[in-house]
């Protein structure tokens, strides 16, 4: 039986209803919609990672990650650390990883968010552990929470 939250997130549509203007002019409805969609997709990925515990090679999970990567490319600059982090912990291919690293670099240059370097360190640790699991033929998802020393490095959005 599908999880109620899963059904809600799967069927949620991102429709901007913003009628206000920002201080510097009209709001970019496309950017707002894409950012909201990135959060929705990341929430589904997180649900599958943490609650439902779908295997990493699940087709639906791979489809969500692909969709999220397309959104990141469309956005150009990702200003939202949480969805980027959740998505990054699921990517496996080199091309996907380059997309994530580019997004982190742009975020660091443009927004100068203090915890981008902490995020990058955790993401790279997840990737390294995942690569080791593949080499040793262990088919187990890497949980970023197992790799974080909460006393030393903990991104503020988590």
PDB file of C-alpha atoms in Angstrom:
ATOM      1  CA  UNK A   1       0.000   0.000   0.000  1.00  0.00           C
ATOM      2  CA  UNK A   2       1.469   3.385  -0.977  1.00  0.00           C
ATOM      3  CA  UNK A   3       2.450   5.749   1.758  1.00  0.00           C
ATOM      4  CA  UNK A   4       0.008   8.694   2.036  1.00  0.00           C
ATOM      5  CA  UNK A   5       2.856  11.202   1.974  1.00  0.00           C
ATOM      6  CA  UNK A   6       4.321   9.517  -1.102  1.00  0.00           C
ATOM      7  CA  UNK A   7       1.004   9.830  -2.938  1.00  0.00           C
ATOM      8  CA  UNK A   8       0.687  13.490  -1.956  1.00  0.00           C
ATOM      9  CA  UNK A   9       4.213  14.318  -3.082  1.00  0.00           C
ATOM     10  CA  UNK A  10       3.865  12.368  -6.329  1.00  0.00           C
ATOM     11  CA  UNK A  11       0.664  14.185  -7.282  1.00  0.00           C
ATOM     12  CA  UNK A  12       1.672  17.669  -6.154  1.00  0.00           C
ATOM     13  CA  UNK A  13       1.769  20.231  -8.964  1.00  0.00           C
ATOM     14  CA  UNK A  14       3.923  23.327  -8.814  1.00  0.00           C
ATOM     15  CA  UNK A  15       1.717  26.210  -9.940  1.00  0.00           C
ATOM     16  CA  UNK A  16       2.972  29.696  -9.089  1.00  0.00           C
ATOM     17  CA  UNK A  17       0.296  32.001  -7.764  1.00  0.00           C
ATOM     18  CA  UNK A  18       2.544  34.930  -7.099  1.00  0.00           C
ATOM     19  CA  UNK A  19       1.095  38.281  -8.034  1.00  0.00           C
ATOM     20  CA  UNK A  20       3.640  40.431  -6.226  1.00  0.00           C
ATOM     21  CA  UNK A  21       6.703  42.121  -7.584  1.00  0.00           C
ATOM     22  CA  UNK A  22      10.090  41.971  -5.972  1.00  0.00           C
ATOM     23  CA  UNK A  23      11.902  45.162  -5.030  1.00  0.00           C
ATOM     24  CA  UNK A  24      13.956  44.896  -8.226  1.00  0.00           C
ATOM     25  CA  UNK A  25      11.036  44.150 -10.558  1.00  0.00           C
ATOM     26  CA  UNK A  26       8.829  41.197 -11.476  1.00  0.00           C
ATOM     27  CA  UNK A  27       9.501  37.821  -9.896  1.00  0.00           C
ATOM     28  CA  UNK A  28      10.831  35.042 -12.107  1.00  0.00           C
ATOM     29  CA  UNK A  29       7.896  32.623 -12.010  1.00  0.00           C
ATOM     30  CA  UNK A  30       9.807  29.970 -13.942  1.00  0.00           C
ATOM     31  CA  UNK A  31      12.653  30.034 -11.406  1.00  0.00           C
ATOM     32  CA  UNK A  32      10.200  29.895  -8.511  1.00  0.00           C
ATOM     33  CA  UNK A  33       8.356  26.950 -10.088  1.00  0.00           C
ATOM     34  CA  UNK A  34      11.597  25.068 -10.828  1.00  0.00           C
ATOM     35  CA  UNK A  35      12.892  25.660  -7.301  1.00  0.00           C
ATOM     36  CA  UNK A  36       9.622  24.418  -5.802  1.00  0.00           C
ATOM     37  CA  UNK A  37       9.765  21.358  -8.075  1.00  0.00           C
ATOM     38  CA  UNK A  38      13.358  20.725  -6.968  1.00  0.00           C
ATOM     39  CA  UNK A  39      12.173  20.696  -3.336  1.00  0.00           C
ATOM     40  CA  UNK A  40       9.283  18.354  -4.203  1.00  0.00           C
ATOM     41  CA  UNK A  41      11.570  15.907  -5.985  1.00  0.00           C
ATOM     42  CA  UNK A  42      14.149  16.078  -3.190  1.00  0.00           C
ATOM     43  CA  UNK A  43      11.399  15.429  -0.634  1.00  0.00           C
ATOM     44  CA  UNK A  44      10.396  12.288  -2.548  1.00  0.00           C
ATOM     45  CA  UNK A  45      14.011  11.157  -2.766  1.00  0.00           C
ATOM     46  CA  UNK A  46      14.421  11.750   0.969  1.00  0.00           C
ATOM     47  CA  UNK A  47      11.221   9.827   1.649  1.00  0.00           C
ATOM     48  CA  UNK A  48      12.514   6.899  -0.399  1.00  0.00           C
ATOM     49  CA  UNK A  49      15.949   7.075   1.290  1.00  0.00           C
ATOM     50  CA  UNK A  50      14.913   7.491   4.892  1.00  0.00           C
ATOM     51  CA  UNK A  51      11.384   6.233   5.422  1.00  0.00           C
ATOM     52  CA  UNK A  52      10.415   3.774   2.695  1.00  0.00           C
ATOM     53  CA  UNK A  53      14.039   2.630   2.253  1.00  0.00           C
ATOM     54  CA  UNK A  54      13.822   1.806  -1.432  1.00  0.00           C
ATOM     55  CA  UNK A  55      16.987   0.249  -2.827  1.00  0.00           C
ATOM     56  CA  UNK A  56      19.413   2.602  -4.570  1.00  0.00           C
ATOM     57  CA  UNK A  57      18.856   0.872  -7.901  1.00  0.00           C
ATOM     58  CA  UNK A  58      15.067   1.433  -7.772  1.00  0.00           C
ATOM     59  CA  UNK A  59      13.825   2.703 -11.161  1.00  0.00           C
ATOM     60  CA  UNK A  60      11.576   5.361  -9.607  1.00  0.00           C
ATOM     61  CA  UNK A  61      14.426   6.720  -7.520  1.00  0.00           C
ATOM     62  CA  UNK A  62      16.704   6.888 -10.565  1.00  0.00           C
ATOM     63  CA  UNK A  63      13.961   8.684 -12.496  1.00  0.00           C
ATOM     64  CA  UNK A  64      13.592  11.259  -9.718  1.00  0.00           C
ATOM     65  CA  UNK A  65      17.344  11.874  -9.610  1.00  0.00           C
ATOM     66  CA  UNK A  66      17.429  12.342 -13.397  1.00  0.00           C
ATOM     67  CA  UNK A  67      14.518  14.792 -13.174  1.00  0.00           C
ATOM     68  CA  UNK A  68      16.247  16.706 -10.374  1.00  0.00           C
ATOM     69  CA  UNK A  69      19.471  16.956 -12.383  1.00  0.00           C
ATOM     70  CA  UNK A  70      17.510  18.386 -15.328  1.00  0.00           C
ATOM     71  CA  UNK A  71      15.982  20.993 -13.015  1.00  0.00           C
ATOM     72  CA  UNK A  72      19.448  21.904 -11.714  1.00  0.00           C
ATOM     73  CA  UNK A  73      20.658  22.423 -15.274  1.00  0.00           C
ATOM     74  CA  UNK A  74      17.615  24.572 -16.052  1.00  0.00           C
ATOM     75  CA  UNK A  75      18.115  26.705 -12.957  1.00  0.00           C
ATOM     76  CA  UNK A  76      21.758  27.397 -13.730  1.00  0.00           C
ATOM     77  CA  UNK A  77      22.316  28.587 -10.162  1.00  0.00           C
ATOM     78  CA  UNK A  78      20.870  26.515  -7.348  1.00  0.00           C
ATOM     79  CA  UNK A  79      20.224  28.662  -4.297  1.00  0.00           C
ATOM     80  CA  UNK A  80      18.752  25.882  -2.165  1.00  0.00           C
ATOM     81  CA  UNK A  81      21.285  23.744  -0.271  1.00  0.00           C
ATOM     82  CA  UNK A  82      18.915  21.101   1.128  1.00  0.00           C
ATOM     83  CA  UNK A  83      17.538  19.685  -2.137  1.00  0.00           C
ATOM     84  CA  UNK A  84      20.968  19.831  -3.751  1.00  0.00           C
ATOM     85  CA  UNK A  85      22.444  17.848  -0.859  1.00  0.00           C
ATOM     86  CA  UNK A  86      19.691  15.191  -0.904  1.00  0.00           C
ATOM     87  CA  UNK A  87      20.001  14.753  -4.663  1.00  0.00           C
ATOM     88  CA  UNK A  88      23.810  14.674  -4.524  1.00  0.00           C
ATOM     89  CA  UNK A  89      23.759  11.780  -2.052  1.00  0.00           C
ATOM     90  CA  UNK A  90      21.933   9.668  -4.668  1.00  0.00           C
ATOM     91  CA  UNK A  91      23.986  10.320  -7.789  1.00  0.00           C
ATOM     92  CA  UNK A  92      26.343   7.581  -8.922  1.00  0.00           C
ATOM     93  CA  UNK A  93      27.692   8.407 -12.366  1.00  0.00           C
ATOM     94  CA  UNK A  94      30.641  10.655 -13.116  1.00  0.00           C
ATOM     95  CA  UNK A  95      28.591  12.982 -15.325  1.00  0.00           C
ATOM     96  CA  UNK A  96      25.966  13.354 -12.588  1.00  0.00           C
ATOM     97  CA  UNK A  97      28.684  14.051 -10.031  1.00  0.00           C
ATOM     98  CA  UNK A  98      30.205  16.738 -12.250  1.00  0.00           C
ATOM     99  CA  UNK A  99      26.761  18.384 -12.469  1.00  0.00           C
ATOM    100  CA  UNK A 100      26.538  18.400  -8.662  1.00  0.00           C
ATOM    101  CA  UNK A 101      30.087  19.720  -8.227  1.00  0.00           C
ATOM    102  CA  UNK A 102      29.379  22.502 -10.761  1.00  0.00           C
ATOM    103  CA  UNK A 103      26.212  23.414  -8.857  1.00  0.00           C
ATOM    104  CA  UNK A 104      28.178  23.541  -5.589  1.00  0.00           C
ATOM    105  CA  UNK A 105      30.879  25.709  -7.178  1.00  0.00           C
ATOM    106  CA  UNK A 106      28.288  28.164  -8.537  1.00  0.00           C
ATOM    107  CA  UNK A 107      26.498  28.234  -5.183  1.00  0.00           C
ATOM    108  CA  UNK A 108      29.766  28.997  -3.405  1.00  0.00           C
ATOM    109  CA  UNK A 109      30.746  31.753  -5.858  1.00  0.00           C
ATOM    110  CA  UNK A 110      27.369  33.465  -6.050  1.00  0.00           C
ATOM    111  CA  UNK A 111      25.869  32.983  -2.601  1.00  0.00           C
ATOM    112  CA  UNK A 112      28.931  32.411  -0.419  1.00  0.00           C
ATOM    113  CA  UNK A 113      26.999  30.100   1.881  1.00  0.00           C
ATOM    114  CA  UNK A 114      29.247  29.072   4.735  1.00  0.00           C
ATOM    115  CA  UNK A 115      28.297  25.422   4.790  1.00  0.00           C
ATOM    116  CA  UNK A 116      28.855  24.626   1.102  1.00  0.00           C
ATOM    117  CA  UNK A 117      32.297  23.240   1.906  1.00  0.00           C
ATOM    118  CA  UNK A 118      30.824  21.061   4.671  1.00  0.00           C
ATOM    119  CA  UNK A 119      28.165  19.849   2.220  1.00  0.00           C
ATOM    120  CA  UNK A 120      30.813  19.071  -0.381  1.00  0.00           C
ATOM    121  CA  UNK A 121      32.875  17.083   2.140  1.00  0.00           C
ATOM    122  CA  UNK A 122      29.880  14.981   3.191  1.00  0.00           C
ATOM    123  CA  UNK A 123      28.762  14.431  -0.411  1.00  0.00           C
ATOM    124  CA  UNK A 124      32.243  13.344  -1.474  1.00  0.00           C
ATOM    125  CA  UNK A 125      32.451  10.990   1.527  1.00  0.00           C
ATOM    126  CA  UNK A 126      29.128   9.432   0.471  1.00  0.00           C
ATOM    127  CA  UNK A 127      30.410   8.998  -3.088  1.00  0.00           C
ATOM    128  CA  UNK A 128      33.669   7.431  -1.916  1.00  0.00           C
ATOM    129  CA  UNK A 129      31.835   4.975   0.332  1.00  0.00           C
ATOM    130  CA  UNK A 130      29.395   4.134  -2.477  1.00  0.00           C
ATOM    131  CA  UNK A 131      32.332   3.493  -4.835  1.00  0.00           C
ATOM    132  CA  UNK A 132      33.936   1.209  -2.255  1.00  0.00           C
ATOM    133  CA  UNK A 133      30.648  -0.666  -1.858  1.00  0.00           C
ATOM    134  CA  UNK A 134      30.498  -1.245  -5.625  1.00  0.00           C
ATOM    135  CA  UNK A 135      34.101  -2.480  -5.695  1.00  0.00           C
ATOM    136  CA  UNK A 136      33.447  -4.886  -2.841  1.00  0.00           C
ATOM    137  CA  UNK A 137      30.120  -5.916  -4.435  1.00  0.00           C
ATOM    138  CA  UNK A 138      28.144  -4.716  -1.423  1.00  0.00           C
ATOM    139  CA  UNK A 139      24.724  -3.591  -2.616  1.00  0.00           C
ATOM    140  CA  UNK A 140      23.909  -1.225   0.214  1.00  0.00           C
ATOM    141  CA  UNK A 141      22.832   2.397   0.033  1.00  0.00           C
ATOM    142  CA  UNK A 142      25.228   4.758   1.770  1.00  0.00           C
ATOM    143  CA  UNK A 143      23.478   6.814   4.419  1.00  0.00           C
ATOM    144  CA  UNK A 144      25.125  10.200   4.807  1.00  0.00           C
ATOM    145  CA  UNK A 145      24.102  10.223   8.484  1.00  0.00           C
ATOM    146  CA  UNK A 146      26.538   7.363   9.108  1.00  0.00           C
ATOM    147  CA  UNK A 147      29.418   9.497   7.824  1.00  0.00           C
ATOM    148  CA  UNK A 148      28.811  12.727   9.709  1.00  0.00           C
ATOM    149  CA  UNK A 149      30.454  13.683  12.949  1.00  0.00           C
ATOM    150  CA  UNK A 150      27.648  15.839  14.296  1.00  0.00           C
ATOM    151  CA  UNK A 151      30.018  17.571  16.698  1.00  0.00           C
ATOM    152  CA  UNK A 152      32.304  18.742  13.890  1.00  0.00           C
ATOM    153  CA  UNK A 153      30.443  19.215  10.606  1.00  0.00           C
ATOM    154  CA  UNK A 154      26.720  19.509  10.327  1.00  0.00           C
ATOM    155  CA  UNK A 155      25.157  21.634   7.583  1.00  0.00           C
ATOM    156  CA  UNK A 156      22.704  24.083   9.081  1.00  0.00           C
ATOM    157  CA  UNK A 157      19.837  23.010   6.813  1.00  0.00           C
ATOM    158  CA  UNK A 158      19.782  19.430   8.139  1.00  0.00           C
TER     159      UNK A 158
END
